[in-house]
Amino acid sequence: MSTDCLFCRIAKGEIPAQVVYRTPTAIAIRDINPQAPVHLLVIPLEHVETLNDTADAEFLGSLLVAAREVARRERLDLKGYRVVVNNGVEAGQTVPHLHLHVLGGRAMRWPPG
Ligand code: 5GP
Ligand code: ZN
């Protein structure tokens, strides 16, 4: 945990968020600035900055499993949805605490900007 990290503080309940799902190791919240009708963030409770910082397959796998579960709960699984991890500056990562975006509820374009 990092005391000055936004997502650590949300994970600890110090900053309010709309939590839609919890596992022992992660939470899923609604993004404050949604880019699609459904825009969720899967956030591990453990502070890991980016994908560069861990190769723990169980940890990373658990985040993907949480992403598919929230997509299913939001009924995105039939029509489709996108799971995005922005890593570092050029990818547009703004919060340095690893998180998965789950986006759905509209048609997506490719390639992403
Ligand atoms: P990134 O740009 O790092 O991939 O994604 C960070 C995401 O966190 C952005 O989509 C942004 O809208 C979201 N975000 C930033 N601050 C907050 C907050 O305080 N609460 C919630 N729920 N989402 C946030
Ligand atoms: Zn953190």
Tab-separated table of N, CA and C and ligand atoms in Angstrom:
chain	number	residue	atom	x	y	z
A	1	MET	N	0.839	-1.203	0.000
A	1	MET	CA	0.000	0.000	0.000
A	1	MET	C	0.875	1.255	0.000
A	2	SER	N	0.464	2.196	-0.748
A	2	SER	CA	1.167	3.470	-0.790
A	2	SER	C	0.185	4.546	-0.307
A	3	THR	N	0.588	5.316	0.702
A	3	THR	CA	-0.356	6.227	1.357
A	3	THR	C	-0.812	7.358	0.444
A	4	ASP	N	0.036	7.724	-0.541
A	4	ASP	CA	-0.349	8.838	-1.406
A	4	ASP	C	-0.831	8.372	-2.782
A	5	CYS	N	-1.125	7.082	-2.906
A	5	CYS	CA	-1.594	6.559	-4.201
A	5	CYS	C	-3.122	6.590	-4.228
A	6	LEU	N	-3.682	7.191	-5.279
A	6	LEU	CA	-5.140	7.325	-5.392
A	6	LEU	C	-5.852	5.967	-5.300
A	7	PHE	N	-5.381	4.984	-6.055
A	7	PHE	CA	-6.102	3.704	-6.074
A	7	PHE	C	-5.864	2.906	-4.797
A	8	CYS	N	-4.715	3.067	-4.148
A	8	CYS	CA	-4.546	2.451	-2.821
A	8	CYS	C	-5.549	3.057	-1.850
A	9	ARG	N	-5.738	4.358	-1.940
A	9	ARG	CA	-6.666	5.029	-1.019
A	9	ARG	C	-8.111	4.613	-1.308
A	10	ILE	N	-8.463	4.459	-2.569
A	10	ILE	CA	-9.795	3.954	-2.919
A	10	ILE	C	-9.942	2.519	-2.425
A	11	ALA	N	-8.909	1.698	-2.614
A	11	ALA	CA	-8.966	0.291	-2.180
A	11	ALA	C	-9.162	0.192	-0.672
A	12	LYS	N	-8.584	1.159	0.072
A	12	LYS	CA	-8.716	1.150	1.536
A	12	LYS	C	-10.014	1.800	2.008
A	13	GLY	N	-10.763	2.377	1.076
A	13	GLY	CA	-12.016	3.027	1.438
A	13	GLY	C	-11.831	4.447	1.931
A	14	GLU	N	-10.631	4.999	1.793
A	14	GLU	CA	-10.365	6.373	2.254
A	14	GLU	C	-10.950	7.405	1.299
A	15	ILE	N	-11.058	7.008	0.030
A	15	ILE	CA	-11.678	7.874	-0.978
A	15	ILE	C	-12.850	7.091	-1.539
A	16	PRO	N	-14.041	7.714	-1.561
A	16	PRO	CA	-15.220	6.965	-2.008
A	16	PRO	C	-15.185	6.629	-3.489
A	17	ALA	N	-15.772	5.504	-3.816
A	17	ALA	CA	-15.908	5.081	-5.206
A	17	ALA	C	-17.103	4.140	-5.262
A	18	GLN	N	-17.638	3.997	-6.455
A	18	GLN	CA	-18.749	3.046	-6.655
A	18	GLN	C	-18.155	1.670	-6.877
A	19	VAL	N	-18.089	0.900	-5.810
A	19	VAL	CA	-17.510	-0.443	-5.894
A	19	VAL	C	-18.591	-1.405	-6.370
A	20	VAL	N	-18.338	-2.082	-7.483
A	20	VAL	CA	-19.347	-2.990	-8.035
A	20	VAL	C	-19.004	-4.450	-7.785
A	21	TYR	N	-17.770	-4.721	-7.379
A	21	TYR	CA	-17.345	-6.117	-7.211
A	21	TYR	C	-16.089	-6.140	-6.353
A	22	ARG	N	-15.982	-7.180	-5.545
A	22	ARG	CA	-14.801	-7.352	-4.689
A	22	ARG	C	-14.342	-8.792	-4.739
A	23	THR	N	-13.055	-9.004	-4.723
A	23	THR	CA	-12.480	-10.327	-4.477
A	23	THR	C	-11.521	-10.121	-3.296
A	24	PRO	N	-10.944	-11.199	-2.766
A	24	PRO	CA	-9.993	-11.001	-1.666
A	24	PRO	C	-8.786	-10.138	-2.056
A	25	THR	N	-8.530	-10.009	-3.351
A	25	THR	CA	-7.306	-9.316	-3.780
A	25	THR	C	-7.547	-8.126	-4.705
A	26	ALA	N	-8.794	-7.846	-5.037
A	26	ALA	CA	-9.057	-6.749	-5.992
A	26	ALA	C	-10.459	-6.178	-5.789
A	27	ILE	N	-10.638	-4.956	-6.289
A	27	ILE	CA	-11.983	-4.375	-6.361
A	27	ILE	C	-12.234	-3.931	-7.795
A	28	ALA	N	-13.520	-3.804	-8.138
A	28	ALA	CA	-13.893	-3.195	-9.411
A	28	ALA	C	-14.782	-2.000	-9.092
A	29	ILE	N	-14.446	-0.852	-9.699
A	29	ILE	CA	-15.198	0.387	-9.457
A	29	ILE	C	-15.623	0.980	-10.791
A	30	ARG	N	-16.609	1.884	-10.723
A	30	ARG	CA	-16.988	2.632	-11.927
A	30	ARG	C	-16.008	3.789	-12.124
A	31	ASP	N	-15.560	3.941	-13.369
A	31	ASP	CA	-14.641	5.030	-13.687
A	31	ASP	C	-15.362	6.366	-13.518
A	32	ILE	N	-14.645	7.343	-12.943
A	32	ILE	CA	-15.239	8.653	-12.660
A	32	ILE	C	-15.500	9.435	-13.954
A	33	ASN	N	-14.806	9.070	-15.014
A	33	ASN	CA	-14.924	9.773	-16.296
A	33	ASN	C	-15.122	8.737	-17.405
A	34	PRO	N	-16.324	8.127	-17.433
A	34	PRO	CA	-16.521	6.956	-18.298
A	34	PRO	C	-16.385	7.273	-19.780
A	35	GLN	N	-15.704	6.362	-20.469
A	35	GLN	CA	-15.482	6.497	-21.915
A	35	GLN	C	-16.401	5.588	-22.719
A	36	ALA	N	-17.323	4.953	-22.053
A	36	ALA	CA	-18.308	4.067	-22.687
A	36	ALA	C	-19.466	3.950	-21.695
A	37	PRO	N	-20.646	3.484	-22.164
A	37	PRO	CA	-21.786	3.344	-21.236
A	37	PRO	C	-21.434	2.533	-19.990
A	38	VAL	N	-20.604	1.511	-20.146
A	38	VAL	CA	-20.057	0.798	-18.983
A	38	VAL	C	-18.543	0.983	-19.016
A	39	HIS	N	-17.999	1.533	-17.952
A	39	HIS	CA	-16.535	1.704	-17.865
A	39	HIS	C	-16.137	1.416	-16.417
A	40	LEU	N	-15.578	0.226	-16.229
A	40	LEU	CA	-15.176	-0.223	-14.902
A	40	LEU	C	-13.655	-0.313	-14.832
A	41	LEU	N	-13.137	-0.219	-13.621
A	41	LEU	CA	-11.707	-0.393	-13.386
A	41	LEU	C	-11.520	-1.538	-12.407
A	42	VAL	N	-10.740	-2.515	-12.795
A	42	VAL	CA	-10.368	-3.598	-11.879
A	42	VAL	C	-9.022	-3.227	-11.275
A	43	ILE	N	-9.015	-3.098	-9.954
A	43	ILE	CA	-7.854	-2.542	-9.247
A	43	ILE	C	-7.373	-3.545	-8.195
A	44	PRO	N	-6.134	-4.011	-8.308
A	44	PRO	CA	-5.621	-4.899	-7.257
A	44	PRO	C	-5.430	-4.131	-5.952
A	45	LEU	N	-5.654	-4.802	-4.829
A	45	LEU	CA	-5.448	-4.146	-3.528
A	45	LEU	C	-3.966	-3.863	-3.294
A	46	GLU	N	-3.136	-4.733	-3.854
A	46	GLU	CA	-1.684	-4.571	-3.702
A	46	GLU	C	-1.186	-3.473	-4.641
A	47	HIS	N	-0.278	-2.629	-4.137
A	47	HIS	CA	0.254	-1.556	-4.982
A	47	HIS	C	1.339	-2.082	-5.914
A	48	VAL	N	0.990	-2.167	-7.199
A	48	VAL	CA	1.939	-2.528	-8.260
A	48	VAL	C	1.756	-1.446	-9.309
A	49	GLU	N	2.852	-0.805	-9.732
A	49	GLU	CA	2.675	0.354	-10.607
A	49	GLU	C	2.187	-0.003	-11.998
A	50	THR	N	2.897	-0.922	-12.654
A	50	THR	CA	2.544	-1.263	-14.036
A	50	THR	C	2.788	-2.750	-14.257
A	51	LEU	N	2.425	-3.213	-15.441
A	51	LEU	CA	2.703	-4.601	-15.814
A	51	LEU	C	4.193	-4.897	-15.787
A	52	ASN	N	5.013	-3.871	-15.978
A	52	ASN	CA	6.467	-4.073	-15.956
A	52	ASN	C	6.951	-4.558	-14.594
A	53	ASP	N	6.136	-4.341	-13.579
A	53	ASP	CA	6.609	-4.548	-12.209
A	53	ASP	C	6.243	-5.901	-11.615
A	54	THR	N	5.536	-6.745	-12.360
A	54	THR	CA	5.248	-8.078	-11.831
A	54	THR	C	5.095	-9.092	-12.964
A	55	ALA	N	5.563	-10.295	-12.695
A	55	ALA	CA	5.335	-11.421	-13.609
A	55	ALA	C	4.581	-12.520	-12.862
A	56	ASP	N	3.918	-12.129	-11.793
A	56	ASP	CA	3.185	-13.090	-10.958
A	56	ASP	C	1.918	-13.517	-11.708
A	57	ALA	N	1.976	-14.713	-12.282
A	57	ALA	CA	0.891	-15.170	-13.154
A	57	ALA	C	-0.422	-15.331	-12.392
A	58	GLU	N	-0.337	-15.752	-11.154
A	58	GLU	CA	-1.566	-15.943	-10.375
A	58	GLU	C	-2.227	-14.590	-10.099
A	59	PHE	N	-1.399	-13.626	-9.712
A	59	PHE	CA	-1.877	-12.263	-9.444
A	59	PHE	C	-2.486	-11.651	-10.709
A	60	LEU	N	-1.739	-11.704	-11.798
A	60	LEU	CA	-2.230	-11.095	-13.040
A	60	LEU	C	-3.449	-11.842	-13.564
A	61	GLY	N	-3.421	-13.158	-13.460
A	61	GLY	CA	-4.559	-13.949	-13.912
A	61	GLY	C	-5.817	-13.628	-13.125
A	62	SER	N	-5.656	-13.389	-11.822
A	62	SER	CA	-6.830	-13.102	-10.982
A	62	SER	C	-7.491	-11.793	-11.407
A	63	LEU	N	-6.698	-10.859	-11.915
A	63	LEU	CA	-7.279	-9.588	-12.375
A	63	LEU	C	-8.115	-9.811	-13.639
A	64	LEU	N	-7.616	-10.644	-14.545
A	64	LEU	CA	-8.385	-10.951	-15.763
A	64	LEU	C	-9.661	-11.706	-15.424
A	65	VAL	N	-9.577	-12.609	-14.465
A	65	VAL	CA	-10.771	-13.351	-14.048
A	65	VAL	C	-11.800	-12.383	-13.455
A	66	ALA	N	-11.324	-11.407	-12.680
A	66	ALA	CA	-12.243	-10.401	-12.127
A	66	ALA	C	-12.856	-9.573	-13.255
A	67	ALA	N	-12.059	-9.237	-14.267
A	67	ALA	CA	-12.568	-8.448	-15.399
A	67	ALA	C	-13.673	-9.206	-16.127
A	68	ARG	N	-13.464	-10.496	-16.379
A	68	ARG	CA	-14.501	-11.252	-17.091
A	68	ARG	C	-15.758	-11.393	-16.234
A	69	GLU	N	-15.578	-11.464	-14.940
A	69	GLU	CA	-16.740	-11.603	-14.051
A	69	GLU	C	-17.556	-10.299	-14.013
A	70	VAL	N	-16.890	-9.151	-13.916
A	70	VAL	CA	-17.669	-7.903	-13.906
A	70	VAL	C	-18.333	-7.673	-15.258
A	71	ALA	N	-17.661	-8.071	-16.337
A	71	ALA	CA	-18.271	-7.945	-17.667
A	71	ALA	C	-19.533	-8.804	-17.741
A	72	ARG	N	-19.454	-9.996	-17.188
A	72	ARG	CA	-20.612	-10.889	-17.181
A	72	ARG	C	-21.746	-10.277	-16.350
A	73	ARG	N	-21.398	-9.750	-15.182
A	73	ARG	CA	-22.425	-9.148	-14.309
A	73	ARG	C	-23.088	-7.941	-14.956
A	74	GLU	N	-22.319	-7.201	-15.760
A	74	GLU	CA	-22.868	-6.029	-16.459
A	74	GLU	C	-23.532	-6.432	-17.782
A	75	ARG	N	-23.596	-7.739	-18.046
A	75	ARG	CA	-24.198	-8.306	-19.256
A	75	ARG	C	-23.510	-7.826	-20.528
A	76	LEU	N	-22.205	-7.673	-20.464
A	76	LEU	CA	-21.448	-7.277	-21.646
A	76	LEU	C	-20.944	-8.480	-22.423
A	77	ASP	N	-21.055	-9.662	-21.812
A	77	ASP	CA	-20.371	-10.827	-22.388
A	77	ASP	C	-20.946	-11.252	-23.743
A	78	LEU	N	-22.226	-11.021	-23.977
A	78	LEU	CA	-22.809	-11.478	-25.239
A	78	LEU	C	-22.429	-10.559	-26.398
A	79	LYS	N	-22.528	-9.252	-26.178
A	79	LYS	CA	-22.279	-8.311	-27.280
A	79	LYS	C	-20.800	-7.991	-27.452
A	80	GLY	N	-20.039	-8.097	-26.366
A	80	GLY	CA	-18.605	-7.816	-26.469
A	80	GLY	C	-18.191	-6.647	-25.605
A	81	TYR	N	-16.942	-6.658	-25.264
A	81	TYR	CA	-16.384	-5.600	-24.417
A	81	TYR	C	-14.878	-5.592	-24.600
A	82	ARG	N	-14.261	-4.556	-24.102
A	82	ARG	CA	-12.809	-4.426	-24.256
A	82	ARG	C	-12.163	-4.345	-22.883
A	83	VAL	N	-11.032	-5.027	-22.744
A	83	VAL	CA	-10.220	-4.951	-21.524
A	83	VAL	C	-8.908	-4.296	-21.919
A	84	VAL	N	-8.580	-3.193	-21.235
A	84	VAL	CA	-7.414	-2.380	-21.609
A	84	VAL	C	-6.526	-2.170	-20.390
A	85	VAL	N	-5.228	-2.302	-20.607
A	85	VAL	CA	-4.261	-1.911	-19.577
A	85	VAL	C	-3.330	-0.881	-20.195
A	86	ASN	N	-3.395	0.337	-19.738
A	86	ASN	CA	-2.469	1.370	-20.186
A	86	ASN	C	-1.212	1.288	-19.332
A	87	ASN	N	-0.076	1.157	-19.996
A	87	ASN	CA	1.188	1.022	-19.270
A	87	ASN	C	2.140	2.127	-19.630
A	88	GLY	N	2.380	3.012	-18.687
A	88	GLY	CA	3.388	4.042	-18.883
A	88	GLY	C	2.895	5.226	-19.697
A	89	VAL	N	3.802	6.161	-19.869
A	89	VAL	CA	3.474	7.489	-20.396
A	89	VAL	C	2.870	7.424	-21.794
A	90	GLU	N	3.523	6.735	-22.717
A	90	GLU	CA	3.043	6.758	-24.104
A	90	GLU	C	1.703	6.058	-24.263
A	91	ALA	N	1.388	5.158	-23.359
A	91	ALA	CA	0.090	4.480	-23.417
A	91	ALA	C	-1.001	5.310	-22.762
A	92	GLY	N	-0.607	6.392	-22.087
A	92	GLY	CA	-1.604	7.268	-21.470
A	92	GLY	C	-1.979	6.883	-20.060
A	93	GLN	N	-1.112	6.101	-19.390
A	93	GLN	CA	-1.415	5.755	-17.988
A	93	GLN	C	-1.309	7.014	-17.135
A	94	THR	N	-2.391	7.315	-16.424
A	94	THR	CA	-2.398	8.522	-15.587
A	94	THR	C	-2.347	8.200	-14.098
A	95	VAL	N	-2.757	6.991	-13.722
A	95	VAL	CA	-2.703	6.592	-12.305
A	95	VAL	C	-1.673	5.464	-12.186
A	96	PRO	N	-0.566	5.697	-11.480
A	96	PRO	CA	0.513	4.703	-11.425
A	96	PRO	C	0.248	3.579	-10.429
A	97	HIS	N	-0.875	2.915	-10.617
A	97	HIS	CA	-1.264	1.723	-9.848
A	97	HIS	C	-1.991	0.851	-10.865
A	98	LEU	N	-1.412	-0.303	-11.145
A	98	LEU	CA	-1.931	-1.193	-12.187
A	98	LEU	C	-3.453	-1.351	-12.106
A	99	HIS	N	-4.114	-1.254	-13.250
A	99	HIS	CA	-5.564	-1.446	-13.286
A	99	HIS	C	-5.989	-1.862	-14.679
A	100	LEU	N	-7.088	-2.598	-14.741
A	100	LEU	CA	-7.668	-3.036	-16.010
A	100	LEU	C	-8.934	-2.217	-16.249
A	101	HIS	N	-9.008	-1.604	-17.417
A	101	HIS	CA	-10.263	-0.966	-17.828
A	101	HIS	C	-11.146	-2.033	-18.458
A	102	VAL	N	-12.429	-2.039	-18.105
A	102	VAL	CA	-13.414	-2.894	-18.772
A	102	VAL	C	-14.447	-1.955	-19.382
A	103	LEU	N	-14.474	-1.924	-20.708
A	103	LEU	CA	-15.314	-0.969	-21.440
A	103	LEU	C	-16.327	-1.715	-22.289
A	104	GLY	N	-17.570	-1.241	-22.275
A	104	GLY	CA	-18.574	-1.889	-23.100
A	104	GLY	C	-19.851	-1.078	-23.170
A	105	GLY	N	-20.813	-1.615	-23.927
A	105	GLY	CA	-22.093	-0.937	-24.073
A	105	GLY	C	-22.175	-0.099	-25.326
A	106	ARG	N	-21.129	-0.116	-26.134
A	106	ARG	CA	-21.164	0.558	-27.441
A	106	ARG	C	-20.158	-0.138	-28.345
A	107	ALA	N	-20.312	0.111	-29.663
A	107	ALA	CA	-19.340	-0.455	-30.606
A	107	ALA	C	-18.004	0.257	-30.441
A	108	MET	N	-16.929	-0.496	-30.486
A	108	MET	CA	-15.575	0.050	-30.327
A	108	MET	C	-14.907	0.148	-31.700
A	109	ARG	N	-14.002	1.091	-31.811
A	109	ARG	CA	-13.213	1.201	-33.037
A	109	ARG	C	-11.832	0.597	-32.813
A	110	TRP	N	-11.173	0.296	-33.914
A	110	TRP	CA	-9.817	-0.232	-33.848
A	110	TRP	C	-9.029	0.346	-35.012
A	111	PRO	N	-7.792	0.775	-34.877
A	111	PRO	CA	-7.012	0.697	-33.644
A	111	PRO	C	-7.390	1.794	-32.658
A	112	PRO	N	-7.087	1.586	-31.384
A	112	PRO	CA	-7.335	2.644	-30.389
A	112	PRO	C	-6.393	3.805	-30.642
A	113	GLY	N	-6.757	4.974	-30.204
A	113	GLY	CA	-5.966	6.180	-30.457
A	113	GLY	C	-4.665	6.180	-29.709
B	1	5GP	P1	-5.298	5.348	-16.809
B	1	5GP	O1	-5.342	6.624	-17.601
B	1	5GP	O2	-4.221	5.418	-15.750
B	1	5GP	O3	-5.218	4.107	-17.644
B	1	5GP	O4	-6.704	5.232	-16.100
B	1	5GP	C1	-7.019	5.919	-14.931
B	1	5GP	C2	-8.519	5.996	-14.878
B	1	5GP	O5	-8.897	6.333	-13.570
B	1	5GP	C3	-9.120	7.049	-15.803
B	1	5GP	O6	-10.029	6.429	-16.698
B	1	5GP	C4	-9.815	8.018	-14.847
B	1	5GP	O7	-11.030	8.524	-15.350
B	1	5GP	C5	-10.014	7.174	-13.608
B	1	5GP	N1	-10.018	7.921	-12.378
B	1	5GP	C6	-9.140	8.894	-12.007
B	1	5GP	N2	-9.420	9.337	-10.780
B	1	5GP	C7	-10.499	8.625	-10.349
B	1	5GP	C8	-11.249	8.638	-9.133
B	1	5GP	O8	-10.989	9.389	-8.195
B	1	5GP	N3	-12.298	7.780	-9.056
B	1	5GP	C9	-12.621	6.918	-10.070
B	1	5GP	N4	-13.658	6.113	-9.886
B	1	5GP	N5	-11.921	6.876	-11.226
B	1	5GP	C10	-10.877	7.714	-11.354
B	2	ZN	ZN	-1.392	2.158	-5.196
